[in-house]
Amino acid sequence: MAIQWFPGHMAKARRQVTEKLKLIDVVIELVDARVPQSSRNPMVDEITAGKPRLIVLNKADMADPAVTDAWLRALKSEDVEVVAVDAKHSKGLKQLITGAQKLMKEKHDRMREKGRNPGPIRALIIGIPNVGKSTLINRLAGRNIAITGDRPGVTKRQQWIKMKGGEMELLDTPGILWPKFEDQLVGYRLAATGAIKDEILNLDDIALYTVRELHARYPEQLKERFKLETLPEDGVELLEMIGKKRGLISGGYVDFEKASELLLNELRHEKIGRISLETPADHEMA
Ligand code: GDP
């Protein structure tokens, strides 16, 4: 989804989420397991303050499992309720529901003590574009629902989607929040994973950032994918080597743009394996 985030849109998106918070018990915040910190909205803590929140590391199938485990441990040690999910293949949905139930347990126990039936947990899914909100809603609902999202500027009536097991109800329009734009490194991480369009940053720069990260974090996977025996330290040389291996030569030189596109395509289509571009050690995530 291509949303141009102007200050007016940000204000509107924020207002739309704030309005919805009044209707719900729990916020389900989706982030990308490969870049859990960079794929958060910079103001999400402030915007959702006061509501119990479950953080969902989505696209866990594409992320490095060891790094995802490290994120889960780091966040749990800070008392954050967090689960790893692969919405596309409906993995981790049970843990997600258990996580939401845990957040509501005390309140629900109190209601039951007073003889009241707490009913299903009402939840709102929020996250930046492309993080998997619509996919998750469809999987939790157990059917395909046309999710238009609420594009900044479009309003529609809210509806509740009942979940298969009846434990939860979801608002049918997820809350779409903007990613962080101000930090260039965050921009590269989001672009590398395909969360933001390549046009926003220079393609060569995204590819250079990516090849350097892969060299530092996943050298063996890089060697194997591109049949390289050694990896040059220099990112430009490395990208050229990859281009050469794949025959991307024009006029006697490696076509740098084509090599950049190839690398990013292969990363985004999991051809280089399961990759995470951010670890808890890189960041403090609270
Ligand atoms: P939204 O903009 O947040 O609603 O994101 P979508 O639900 O439209 O998902 C964006 C893209 O990510 C789609 O191509 C989905 O198929 C894909 N996607 C969503 N969740 C997952 C997941 O857990 N694993 C993988 N591999 N892809 C996913």
CSV table of C-alpha atoms and ligand atoms in Angstrom, one decimal:
chain,number,residue,atom,x,y,z
A,1,MET,CA,0.0,0.0,0.0
A,2,ALA,CA,1.5,3.3,-1.0
A,3,ILE,CA,0.6,5.9,1.5
A,4,GLN,CA,2.2,9.3,1.4
A,5,TRP,CA,2.5,10.4,4.9
A,6,PHE,CA,2.1,14.1,5.2
A,7,PRO,CA,1.7,15.8,8.6
A,8,GLY,CA,-2.1,16.1,8.1
A,9,HIS,CA,-2.3,12.3,7.3
A,10,MET,CA,-0.3,11.5,10.4
A,11,ALA,CA,-2.6,13.6,12.6
A,12,LYS,CA,-5.6,11.9,11.0
A,13,ALA,CA,-4.2,8.4,11.4
A,14,ARG,CA,-3.4,9.1,15.0
A,15,ARG,CA,-7.0,10.4,15.5
A,16,GLN,CA,-8.4,7.3,13.9
A,17,VAL,CA,-6.5,5.0,16.2
A,18,THR,CA,-7.3,7.1,19.3
A,19,GLU,CA,-11.0,6.9,18.4
A,20,LYS,CA,-10.8,3.2,18.1
A,21,LEU,CA,-9.0,2.7,21.4
A,22,LYS,CA,-12.2,3.7,23.1
A,23,LEU,CA,-14.0,0.6,21.7
A,24,ILE,CA,-11.4,-2.0,22.5
A,25,ASP,CA,-9.8,-4.0,25.4
A,26,VAL,CA,-6.4,-4.9,23.8
A,27,VAL,CA,-4.1,-3.4,21.2
A,28,ILE,CA,-2.3,-6.0,19.0
A,29,GLU,CA,0.7,-4.2,17.7
A,30,LEU,CA,2.2,-5.9,14.6
A,31,VAL,CA,5.9,-5.5,13.9
A,32,ASP,CA,8.1,-7.2,11.3
A,33,ALA,CA,10.1,-9.9,13.1
A,34,ARG,CA,13.1,-9.2,10.8
A,35,VAL,CA,13.2,-5.6,12.0
A,36,PRO,CA,11.1,-5.4,15.1
A,37,GLN,CA,12.3,-2.0,16.3
A,38,SER,CA,12.5,-0.2,12.9
A,39,SER,CA,9.0,-1.4,11.9
A,40,ARG,CA,7.4,0.2,15.0
A,41,ASN,CA,5.6,3.5,14.8
A,42,PRO,CA,7.7,6.1,16.6
A,43,MET,CA,4.8,7.3,18.7
A,44,VAL,CA,3.0,4.1,19.3
A,45,ASP,CA,3.6,4.0,23.0
A,46,GLU,CA,2.2,7.4,23.4
A,47,ILE,CA,-0.7,6.9,21.1
A,48,THR,CA,-1.8,3.6,22.7
A,49,ALA,CA,-0.9,4.6,26.3
A,50,GLY,CA,-3.2,3.1,28.9
A,51,LYS,CA,-4.3,0.1,26.8
A,52,PRO,CA,-3.0,-3.4,27.4
A,53,ARG,CA,-0.8,-4.3,24.4
A,54,LEU,CA,0.4,-7.4,22.8
A,55,ILE,CA,3.4,-7.1,20.5
A,56,VAL,CA,3.3,-9.5,17.6
A,57,LEU,CA,6.6,-10.3,15.7
A,58,ASN,CA,5.0,-11.2,12.4
A,59,LYS,CA,6.6,-12.7,9.3
A,60,ALA,CA,8.6,-14.9,11.7
A,61,ASP,CA,8.9,-17.4,8.9
A,62,MET,CA,11.2,-15.0,7.1
A,63,ALA,CA,13.3,-14.0,10.1
A,64,ASP,CA,16.3,-15.7,11.7
A,65,PRO,CA,14.8,-18.0,14.4
A,66,ALA,CA,17.7,-17.4,16.8
A,67,VAL,CA,17.3,-13.6,16.5
A,68,THR,CA,13.5,-13.9,17.0
A,69,ASP,CA,14.1,-16.0,20.1
A,70,ALA,CA,16.5,-13.3,21.4
A,71,TRP,CA,13.8,-10.6,20.8
A,72,LEU,CA,11.2,-12.7,22.6
A,73,ARG,CA,13.5,-13.1,25.5
A,74,ALA,CA,14.6,-9.5,25.6
A,75,LEU,CA,11.0,-8.2,25.5
A,76,LYS,CA,9.6,-10.7,28.0
A,77,SER,CA,12.4,-9.7,30.4
A,78,GLU,CA,10.9,-6.2,30.2
A,79,ASP,CA,7.5,-7.5,31.0
A,80,VAL,CA,6.2,-6.9,27.5
A,81,GLU,CA,3.6,-9.5,26.3
A,82,VAL,CA,5.0,-10.7,23.0
A,83,VAL,CA,4.5,-13.5,20.5
A,84,ALA,CA,6.1,-14.6,17.2
A,85,VAL,CA,3.7,-15.3,14.4
A,86,ASP,CA,3.6,-16.3,10.8
A,87,ALA,CA,0.3,-14.9,9.8
A,88,LYS,CA,0.6,-16.0,6.2
A,89,HIS,CA,0.7,-19.7,7.2
A,90,SER,CA,-1.5,-19.3,10.3
A,91,LYS,CA,1.3,-20.2,12.7
A,92,GLY,CA,1.4,-18.9,16.3
A,93,LEU,CA,-2.2,-17.8,16.3
A,94,LYS,CA,-3.0,-19.8,19.4
A,95,GLN,CA,-0.2,-18.2,21.3
A,96,LEU,CA,-1.5,-14.8,20.1
A,97,ILE,CA,-4.9,-15.5,21.6
A,98,THR,CA,-3.3,-16.8,24.8
A,99,GLY,CA,-1.2,-13.6,25.0
A,100,ALA,CA,-4.3,-11.4,24.7
A,101,GLN,CA,-6.1,-13.5,27.3
A,102,LYS,CA,-3.2,-13.1,29.7
A,103,LEU,CA,-3.4,-9.3,29.4
A,104,MET,CA,-7.1,-9.4,30.3
A,105,LYS,CA,-6.9,-12.1,32.9
A,106,GLU,CA,-7.1,-9.9,36.1
A,107,LYS,CA,-9.9,-7.8,34.7
A,108,HIS,CA,-11.9,-10.8,33.5
A,109,ASP,CA,-11.3,-12.7,36.8
A,110,ARG,CA,-12.7,-9.7,38.7
A,111,MET,CA,-15.8,-9.6,36.4
A,112,ARG,CA,-16.4,-13.2,36.9
A,113,GLU,CA,-16.1,-12.8,40.7
A,114,LYS,CA,-18.9,-10.3,40.4
A,115,GLY,CA,-21.0,-12.8,38.4
A,116,ARG,CA,-20.4,-10.9,35.1
A,117,ASN,CA,-19.5,-12.6,31.8
A,118,PRO,CA,-16.6,-10.8,30.3
A,119,GLY,CA,-17.5,-11.8,26.8
A,120,PRO,CA,-15.0,-11.9,23.9
A,121,ILE,CA,-11.9,-9.8,24.1
A,122,ARG,CA,-12.2,-6.8,21.7
A,123,ALA,CA,-9.0,-6.1,19.9
A,124,LEU,CA,-7.6,-3.6,17.5
A,125,ILE,CA,-4.7,-4.6,15.2
A,126,ILE,CA,-2.3,-1.7,14.5
A,127,GLY,CA,1.0,-1.4,12.6
A,128,ILE,CA,2.8,0.3,9.8
A,129,PRO,CA,1.8,-0.6,6.1
A,130,ASN,CA,2.7,-4.0,4.8
A,131,VAL,CA,3.4,-5.6,8.2
A,132,GLY,CA,0.7,-8.1,7.7
A,133,LYS,CA,-2.4,-6.6,9.4
A,134,SER,CA,-4.9,-7.7,6.8
A,135,THR,CA,-3.4,-11.1,6.5
A,136,LEU,CA,-3.6,-11.6,10.3
A,137,ILE,CA,-7.2,-10.4,10.5
A,138,ASN,CA,-8.2,-12.8,7.7
A,139,ARG,CA,-6.4,-15.7,9.4
A,140,LEU,CA,-7.9,-15.0,12.8
A,141,ALA,CA,-11.4,-14.7,11.3
A,142,GLY,CA,-10.8,-17.9,9.4
A,143,ARG,CA,-12.2,-16.4,6.2
A,144,ASN,CA,-11.3,-13.8,3.7
A,145,ILE,CA,-12.6,-10.3,4.5
A,146,ALA,CA,-12.1,-7.4,2.1
A,147,ILE,CA,-10.0,-5.2,4.3
A,148,THR,CA,-9.8,-1.7,2.9
A,149,GLY,CA,-7.9,-0.4,5.9
A,150,ASP,CA,-8.6,3.1,6.8
A,151,ARG,CA,-6.4,5.1,4.4
A,152,PRO,CA,-5.8,8.5,5.9
A,153,GLY,CA,-8.7,10.5,4.5
A,154,VAL,CA,-11.2,7.6,4.2
A,155,THR,CA,-13.7,6.9,6.9
A,156,LYS,CA,-16.1,4.0,7.1
A,157,ARG,CA,-18.3,2.4,9.7
A,158,GLN,CA,-16.5,0.1,12.1
A,159,GLN,CA,-17.6,-3.5,12.3
A,160,TRP,CA,-16.6,-6.3,14.6
A,161,ILE,CA,-15.2,-9.5,13.1
A,162,LYS,CA,-15.9,-12.5,15.2
A,163,MET,CA,-13.1,-14.9,15.5
A,164,LYS,CA,-13.4,-18.6,14.8
A,165,GLY,CA,-13.2,-19.8,18.5
A,166,GLY,CA,-15.2,-16.9,19.8
A,167,GLU,CA,-12.5,-15.8,22.2
A,168,MET,CA,-11.9,-12.5,20.5
A,169,GLU,CA,-13.5,-9.9,18.3
A,170,LEU,CA,-11.5,-7.7,16.0
A,171,LEU,CA,-12.2,-4.3,14.6
A,172,ASP,CA,-12.4,-4.8,10.8
A,173,THR,CA,-10.3,-1.8,10.0
A,174,PRO,CA,-6.8,-2.1,11.4
A,175,GLY,CA,-5.0,1.0,12.7
A,176,ILE,CA,-2.4,2.1,10.1
A,177,LEU,CA,0.4,4.1,11.5
A,178,TRP,CA,3.4,5.7,9.8
A,179,PRO,CA,6.9,4.2,10.1
A,180,LYS,CA,9.9,6.2,11.3
A,181,PHE,CA,11.2,8.4,8.6
A,182,GLU,CA,13.7,10.5,10.4
A,183,ASP,CA,16.5,7.9,11.0
A,184,GLN,CA,18.2,6.9,7.7
A,185,LEU,CA,19.3,3.5,9.0
A,186,VAL,CA,15.7,2.7,9.9
A,187,GLY,CA,14.7,3.7,6.4
A,188,TYR,CA,17.3,1.3,4.9
A,189,ARG,CA,16.1,-1.6,7.1
A,190,LEU,CA,12.5,-1.0,6.1
A,191,ALA,CA,13.4,-0.7,2.4
A,192,ALA,CA,15.6,-3.9,2.5
A,193,THR,CA,12.7,-5.9,3.9
A,194,GLY,CA,10.3,-4.3,1.4
A,195,ALA,CA,8.2,-2.4,4.0
A,196,ILE,CA,8.7,0.9,2.1
A,197,LYS,CA,9.0,1.4,-1.6
A,198,ASP,CA,12.4,1.6,-3.2
A,199,GLU,CA,11.6,5.0,-4.7
A,200,ILE,CA,11.7,6.6,-1.3
A,201,LEU,CA,15.5,5.9,-0.9
A,202,ASN,CA,18.1,5.4,-3.6
A,203,LEU,CA,18.1,1.8,-4.8
A,204,ASP,CA,21.9,1.5,-5.0
A,205,ASP,CA,22.1,2.8,-1.4
A,206,ILE,CA,19.6,0.3,-0.2
A,207,ALA,CA,21.4,-2.5,-1.9
A,208,LEU,CA,24.8,-1.4,-0.6
A,209,TYR,CA,23.4,-1.1,3.0
A,210,THR,CA,21.9,-4.6,2.5
A,211,VAL,CA,25.0,-6.3,1.1
A,212,ARG,CA,27.1,-4.9,4.0
A,213,GLU,CA,24.6,-6.1,6.5
A,214,LEU,CA,24.4,-9.5,5.0
A,215,HIS,CA,28.2,-9.7,4.9
A,216,ALA,CA,28.4,-8.8,8.6
A,217,ARG,CA,25.5,-11.0,9.8
A,218,TYR,CA,25.0,-13.8,7.3
A,219,PRO,CA,28.3,-14.3,5.4
A,220,GLU,CA,27.8,-18.1,4.9
A,221,GLN,CA,24.3,-17.7,3.5
A,222,LEU,CA,25.6,-15.0,1.1
A,223,LYS,CA,28.4,-17.2,-0.1
A,224,GLU,CA,26.2,-20.1,-0.6
A,225,ARG,CA,23.5,-18.3,-2.5
A,226,PHE,CA,25.8,-16.5,-4.9
A,227,LYS,CA,28.5,-19.3,-5.1
A,228,LEU,CA,31.2,-17.1,-3.7
A,229,GLU,CA,34.3,-18.5,-2.1
A,230,THR,CA,35.4,-15.4,-0.3
A,231,LEU,CA,33.6,-12.1,0.3
A,232,PRO,CA,35.5,-8.9,-0.3
A,233,GLU,CA,35.3,-6.4,2.6
A,234,ASP,CA,34.2,-3.6,0.4
A,235,GLY,CA,30.4,-3.5,-0.2
A,236,VAL,CA,30.7,-2.1,-3.8
A,237,GLU,CA,33.1,-4.8,-4.8
A,238,LEU,CA,30.9,-7.5,-3.2
A,239,LEU,CA,27.8,-6.2,-5.1
A,240,GLU,CA,29.9,-6.2,-8.3
A,241,MET,CA,31.0,-9.7,-7.7
A,242,ILE,CA,27.4,-10.8,-7.2
A,243,GLY,CA,26.4,-9.0,-10.5
A,244,LYS,CA,29.3,-10.7,-12.3
A,245,LYS,CA,28.3,-14.1,-11.0
A,246,ARG,CA,24.8,-13.6,-12.4
A,247,GLY,CA,26.1,-12.2,-15.8
A,248,LEU,CA,24.7,-8.7,-15.2
A,249,ILE,CA,27.2,-7.0,-17.5
A,250,SER,CA,26.6,-4.2,-19.8
A,251,GLY,CA,29.2,-2.4,-21.9
A,252,GLY,CA,32.0,-4.4,-20.2
A,253,TYR,CA,30.9,-3.3,-16.7
A,254,VAL,CA,28.7,-4.8,-14.0
A,255,ASP,CA,25.3,-3.2,-14.2
A,256,PHE,CA,25.2,-1.9,-10.6
A,257,GLU,CA,21.5,-1.1,-10.7
A,258,LYS,CA,20.5,-4.6,-12.0
A,259,ALA,CA,22.8,-6.2,-9.3
A,260,SER,CA,21.1,-4.1,-6.7
A,261,GLU,CA,17.6,-5.1,-7.8
A,262,LEU,CA,18.7,-8.8,-7.9
A,263,LEU,CA,20.1,-8.8,-4.4
A,264,LEU,CA,17.0,-7.1,-2.9
A,265,ASN,CA,14.6,-9.3,-4.8
A,266,GLU,CA,16.4,-12.4,-3.6
A,267,LEU,CA,16.4,-11.2,-0.1
A,268,ARG,CA,12.7,-10.3,-0.1
A,269,HIS,CA,11.8,-13.6,-1.7
A,270,GLU,CA,13.7,-15.6,0.9
A,271,LYS,CA,16.2,-16.9,-1.6
A,272,ILE,CA,19.1,-16.0,0.8
A,273,GLY,CA,17.4,-17.7,3.7
A,274,ARG,CA,15.9,-16.5,6.9
A,275,ILE,CA,17.4,-13.1,7.7
A,276,SER,CA,17.0,-10.6,10.5
A,277,LEU,CA,18.5,-7.2,10.1
A,278,GLU,CA,18.1,-6.1,13.7
A,279,THR,CA,18.9,-7.7,17.0
A,280,PRO,CA,18.1,-6.7,20.6
A,281,ALA,CA,21.8,-5.9,21.0
A,282,ASP,CA,21.5,-3.3,18.2
A,283,HIS,CA,18.7,-1.6,20.1
A,284,GLU,CA,16.9,-0.9,23.2
A,285,MET,CA,13.2,-1.7,22.6
A,286,ALA,CA,10.8,-0.9,25.3
B,1,GDP,P1,-0.9,-4.8,5.8
B,1,GDP,O1,-0.6,-3.6,4.8
B,1,GDP,O2,-0.3,-4.6,7.1
B,1,GDP,O3,-2.4,-5.1,5.9
B,1,GDP,O4,-0.2,-6.1,5.2
B,1,GDP,P2,-0.8,-7.3,4.3
B,1,GDP,O5,-1.6,-8.2,5.2
B,1,GDP,O6,-1.4,-6.8,3.1
B,1,GDP,O7,0.6,-8.1,4.0
B,1,GDP,C1,1.6,-7.5,3.2
B,1,GDP,C2,2.4,-8.6,2.6
B,1,GDP,O8,3.1,-9.4,3.5
B,1,GDP,C3,1.5,-9.6,1.8
B,1,GDP,O9,2.2,-10.0,0.6
B,1,GDP,C4,1.4,-10.8,2.7
B,1,GDP,O10,1.2,-12.0,2.0
B,1,GDP,C5,2.7,-10.8,3.4
B,1,GDP,N1,2.7,-11.4,4.7
B,1,GDP,C6,1.8,-11.0,5.8
B,1,GDP,N2,2.1,-11.8,6.9
B,1,GDP,C7,3.1,-12.6,6.5
B,1,GDP,C8,3.8,-13.6,7.2
B,1,GDP,O11,3.6,-13.9,8.4
B,1,GDP,N3,4.8,-14.2,6.5
B,1,GDP,C9,5.1,-14.0,5.3
B,1,GDP,N4,6.1,-14.6,4.7
B,1,GDP,N5,4.5,-13.0,4.6
B,1,GDP,C10,3.5,-12.4,5.2
